[in-house]
Coordinates of C-alpha atoms in Angstrom, one line a residue:
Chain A
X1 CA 24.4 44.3 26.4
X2 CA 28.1 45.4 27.5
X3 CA 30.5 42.5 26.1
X4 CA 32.9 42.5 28.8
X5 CA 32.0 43.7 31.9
X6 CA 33.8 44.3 35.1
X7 CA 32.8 45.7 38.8
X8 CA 33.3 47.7 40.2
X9 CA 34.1 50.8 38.1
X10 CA 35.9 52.1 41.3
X11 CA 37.7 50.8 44.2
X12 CA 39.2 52.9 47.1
X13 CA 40.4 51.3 49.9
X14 CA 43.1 51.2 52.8
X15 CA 46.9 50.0 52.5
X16 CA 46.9 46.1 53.7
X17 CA 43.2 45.1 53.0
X18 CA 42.0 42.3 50.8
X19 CA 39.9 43.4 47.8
X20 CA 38.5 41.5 44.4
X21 CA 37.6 42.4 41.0
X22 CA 35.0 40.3 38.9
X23 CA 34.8 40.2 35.4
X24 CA 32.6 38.3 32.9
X25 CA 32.1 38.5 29.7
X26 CA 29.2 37.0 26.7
X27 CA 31.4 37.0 23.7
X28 CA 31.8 33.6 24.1
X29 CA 35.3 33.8 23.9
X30 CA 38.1 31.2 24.8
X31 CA 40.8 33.2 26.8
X32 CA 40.2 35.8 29.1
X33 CA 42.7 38.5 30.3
X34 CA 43.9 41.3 33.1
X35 CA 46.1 44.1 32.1
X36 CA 47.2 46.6 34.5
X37 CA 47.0 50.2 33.3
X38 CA 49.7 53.0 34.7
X39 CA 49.1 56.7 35.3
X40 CA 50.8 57.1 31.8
X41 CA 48.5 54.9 30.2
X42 CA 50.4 52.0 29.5
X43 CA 49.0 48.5 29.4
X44 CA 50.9 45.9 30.9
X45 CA 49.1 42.5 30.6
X46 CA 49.3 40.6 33.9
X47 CA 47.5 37.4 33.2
X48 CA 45.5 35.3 30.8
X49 CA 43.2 32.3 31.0
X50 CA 42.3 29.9 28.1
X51 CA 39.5 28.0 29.3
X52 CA 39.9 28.5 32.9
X53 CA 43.7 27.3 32.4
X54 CA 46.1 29.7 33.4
X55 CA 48.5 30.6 30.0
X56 CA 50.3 33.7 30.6
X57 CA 51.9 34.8 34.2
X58 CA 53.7 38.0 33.5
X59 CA 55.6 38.9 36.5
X60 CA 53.8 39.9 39.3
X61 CA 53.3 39.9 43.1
X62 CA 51.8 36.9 44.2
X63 CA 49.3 38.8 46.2
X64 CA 47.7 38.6 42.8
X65 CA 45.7 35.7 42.3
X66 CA 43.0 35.3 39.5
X67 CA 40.2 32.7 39.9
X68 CA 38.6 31.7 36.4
X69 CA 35.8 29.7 37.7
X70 CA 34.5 29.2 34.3
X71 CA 35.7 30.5 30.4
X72 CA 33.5 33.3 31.1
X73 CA 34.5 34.6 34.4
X74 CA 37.9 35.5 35.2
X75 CA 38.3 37.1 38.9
X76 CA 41.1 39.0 40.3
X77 CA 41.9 39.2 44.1
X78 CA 44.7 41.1 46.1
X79 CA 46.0 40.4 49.6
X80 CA 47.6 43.0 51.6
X81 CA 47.1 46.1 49.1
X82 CA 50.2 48.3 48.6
X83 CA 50.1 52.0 47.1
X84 CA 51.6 50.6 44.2
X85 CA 48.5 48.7 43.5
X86 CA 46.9 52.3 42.6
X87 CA 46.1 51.7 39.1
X88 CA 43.1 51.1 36.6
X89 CA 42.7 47.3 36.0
X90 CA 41.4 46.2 32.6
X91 CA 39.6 42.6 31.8
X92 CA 39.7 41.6 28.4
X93 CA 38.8 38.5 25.9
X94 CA 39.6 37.0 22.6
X95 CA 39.0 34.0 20.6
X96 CA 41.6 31.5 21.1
X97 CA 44.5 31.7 18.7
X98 CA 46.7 34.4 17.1
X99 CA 44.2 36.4 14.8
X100 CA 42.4 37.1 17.1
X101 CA 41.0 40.7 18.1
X102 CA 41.4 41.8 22.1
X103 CA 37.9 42.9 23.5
X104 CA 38.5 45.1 27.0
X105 CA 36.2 46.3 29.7
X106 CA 35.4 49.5 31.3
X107 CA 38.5 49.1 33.7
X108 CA 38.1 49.5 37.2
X109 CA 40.3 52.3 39.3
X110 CA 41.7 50.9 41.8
X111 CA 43.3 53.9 44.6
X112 CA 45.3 52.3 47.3
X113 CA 45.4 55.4 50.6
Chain B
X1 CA 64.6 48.6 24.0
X2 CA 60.8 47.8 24.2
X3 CA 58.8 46.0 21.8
X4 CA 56.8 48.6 20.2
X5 CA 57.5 52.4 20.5
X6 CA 54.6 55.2 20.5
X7 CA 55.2 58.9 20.8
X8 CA 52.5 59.7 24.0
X9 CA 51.9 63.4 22.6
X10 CA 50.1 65.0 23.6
X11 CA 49.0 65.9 20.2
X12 CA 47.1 68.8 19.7
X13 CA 44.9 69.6 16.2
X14 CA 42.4 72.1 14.8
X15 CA 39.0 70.4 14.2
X16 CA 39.1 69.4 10.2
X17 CA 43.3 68.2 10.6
X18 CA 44.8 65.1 9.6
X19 CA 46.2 63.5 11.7
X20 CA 49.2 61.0 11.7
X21 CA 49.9 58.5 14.8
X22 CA 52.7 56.4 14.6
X23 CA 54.1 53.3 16.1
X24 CA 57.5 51.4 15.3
X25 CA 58.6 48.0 16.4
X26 CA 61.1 45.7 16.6
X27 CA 60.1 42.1 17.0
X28 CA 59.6 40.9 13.2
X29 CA 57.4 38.5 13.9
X30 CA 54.4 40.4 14.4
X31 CA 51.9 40.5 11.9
X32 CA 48.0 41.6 13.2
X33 CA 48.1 44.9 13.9
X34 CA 45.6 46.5 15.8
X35 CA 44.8 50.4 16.9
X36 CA 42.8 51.2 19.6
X37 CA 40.6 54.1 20.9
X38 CA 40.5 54.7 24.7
X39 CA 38.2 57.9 26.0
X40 CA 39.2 59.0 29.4
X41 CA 37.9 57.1 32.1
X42 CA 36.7 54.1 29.4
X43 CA 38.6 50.8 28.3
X44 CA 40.0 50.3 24.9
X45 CA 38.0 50.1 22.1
X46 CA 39.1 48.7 18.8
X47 CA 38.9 50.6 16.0
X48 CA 41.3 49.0 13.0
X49 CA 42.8 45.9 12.4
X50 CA 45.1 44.6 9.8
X51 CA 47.2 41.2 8.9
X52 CA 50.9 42.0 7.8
X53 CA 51.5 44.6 5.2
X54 CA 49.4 47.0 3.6
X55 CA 46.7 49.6 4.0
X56 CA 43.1 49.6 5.3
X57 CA 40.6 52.2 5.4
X58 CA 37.3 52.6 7.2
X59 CA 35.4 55.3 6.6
X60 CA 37.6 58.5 8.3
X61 CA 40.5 56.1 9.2
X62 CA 43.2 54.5 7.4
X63 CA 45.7 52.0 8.6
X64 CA 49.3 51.5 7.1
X65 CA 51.7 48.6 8.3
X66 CA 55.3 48.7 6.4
X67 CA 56.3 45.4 7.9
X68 CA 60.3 46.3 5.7
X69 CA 60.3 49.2 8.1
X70 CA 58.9 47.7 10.8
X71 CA 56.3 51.0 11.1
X72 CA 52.8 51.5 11.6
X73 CA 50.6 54.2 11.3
X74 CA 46.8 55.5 12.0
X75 CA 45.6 58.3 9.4
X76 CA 42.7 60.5 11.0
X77 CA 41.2 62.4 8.3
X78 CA 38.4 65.8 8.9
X79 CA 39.2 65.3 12.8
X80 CA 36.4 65.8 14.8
X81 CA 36.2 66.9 18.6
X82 CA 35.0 63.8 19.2
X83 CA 38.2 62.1 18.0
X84 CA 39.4 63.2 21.5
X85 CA 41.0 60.5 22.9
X86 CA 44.5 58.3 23.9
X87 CA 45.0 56.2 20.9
X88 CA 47.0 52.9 21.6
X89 CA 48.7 50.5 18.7
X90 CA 48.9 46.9 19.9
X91 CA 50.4 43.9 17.7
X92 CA 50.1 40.1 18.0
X93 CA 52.3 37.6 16.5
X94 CA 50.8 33.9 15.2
X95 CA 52.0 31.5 18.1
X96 CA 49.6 32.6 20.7
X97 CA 47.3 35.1 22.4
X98 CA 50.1 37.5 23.2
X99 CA 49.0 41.3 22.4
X100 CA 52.5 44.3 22.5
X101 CA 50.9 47.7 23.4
X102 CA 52.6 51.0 22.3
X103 CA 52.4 53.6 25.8
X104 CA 49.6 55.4 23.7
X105 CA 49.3 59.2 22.0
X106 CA 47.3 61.4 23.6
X107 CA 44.9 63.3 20.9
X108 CA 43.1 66.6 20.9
X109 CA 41.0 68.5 18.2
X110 CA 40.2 71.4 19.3
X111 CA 37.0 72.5 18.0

């Protein structure tokens, strides 16, 4: 059973359209995350839910918007799609608090034309 | 100056190597320390984690945090092919679910 998992895997799509990604996981963990991953491999964390509350909003284009429509599901959508947005796109989870150990998905790659 | 520092490599081995990643920081109040696996085309896997100082070993791998120099490293001992991969440190401090990623080293034994 995959911990966290997130569809799709891949995600190729015109400049200006809508797209989502969905993520769930069955750790039964608290918070719930989405980092954005860069073509040199750095992780940049873009948001994090603790039980569907949103805790962390790292600075980021509001045509971003995740949807944690329960502790186990935490959704991303984007409006209007730039070629910026060309990335991979991590979900994550954790227990709540500070020792706790960061569980990722598969990442979906996300190519903006 | 960003929070935590990580040489990207690449990083290039014979198969049987040791192998020394690094990581150095500046906020000093982290103290779990994490490193991380991440094949290509895969998400991040954990592979070590440690509270504050000191050293931890699992089975090929040791982890070393000197918190005085504000340094971290991963030992990789008899490197495999398999060991293949971008390796990323990550650190956390105790008010919160806040995780610092290094930019990652990119590994490869060659066989």
């Amino acid at each position: 059973d995959t911990a966290v998992s997130q569809t799709p895997k891949y995600l190729v799509t015109q400049m200006g359209n809508d797209k989502s990604i969905k993520c769930e996981q069955n750790l039964g963990h608290d918070t719930m995350y989405w980092y954005k991953q860069d073509s040199k491999k750095f992780l940049k964390i873009m948001f994090s839910y603790n039980n569907k509350e949103l805790i962390i909003n790292e600075t980021v284009p509001n045509r971003f918007s995740p949807k944690s429509p329960d502790k186990a599901h935490l959704n991303l959508h984007i409006n209007s799609l730039e070629l910026g947005d060309s990335a991979v796109y991590f979900c994550a989870s954790s227990r709540q608090g500070w020792s706790e150990k960061l569980f990722f998905g598969s990442g979906t790659q996300l190519s903006v034309l | 100056q960003k929070e935590v520092e990580q040489d990207p490599g690449p990083l290039s081995v014979p198969e049987g190597a040791i192998v020394s990643l690094n990581c150095t920081y500046s906020n000093s109040a982290f103290q779990y320390f994490m490193w991380y696996r991440q094949y290509s085309r895969k998400g991040p896997e954990l592979l070590m984690y440690t509270y504050s100082s000191g050293n931890k070993e699992d089975g090929r791998f040791t982890a070393q945090v000197d918190k005085s120099s504000k340094y971290i490293s991963l030992f990789i001992r008899d490197s495999q092919p398999s060991d293949s991969a971008t390796y990323l440190c990550a650190m956390s401090t105790n008010t919160g679910n806040q995780f610092y990623f290094g930019t990652g080293t990119s590994l490869t034994v060659i066989p």
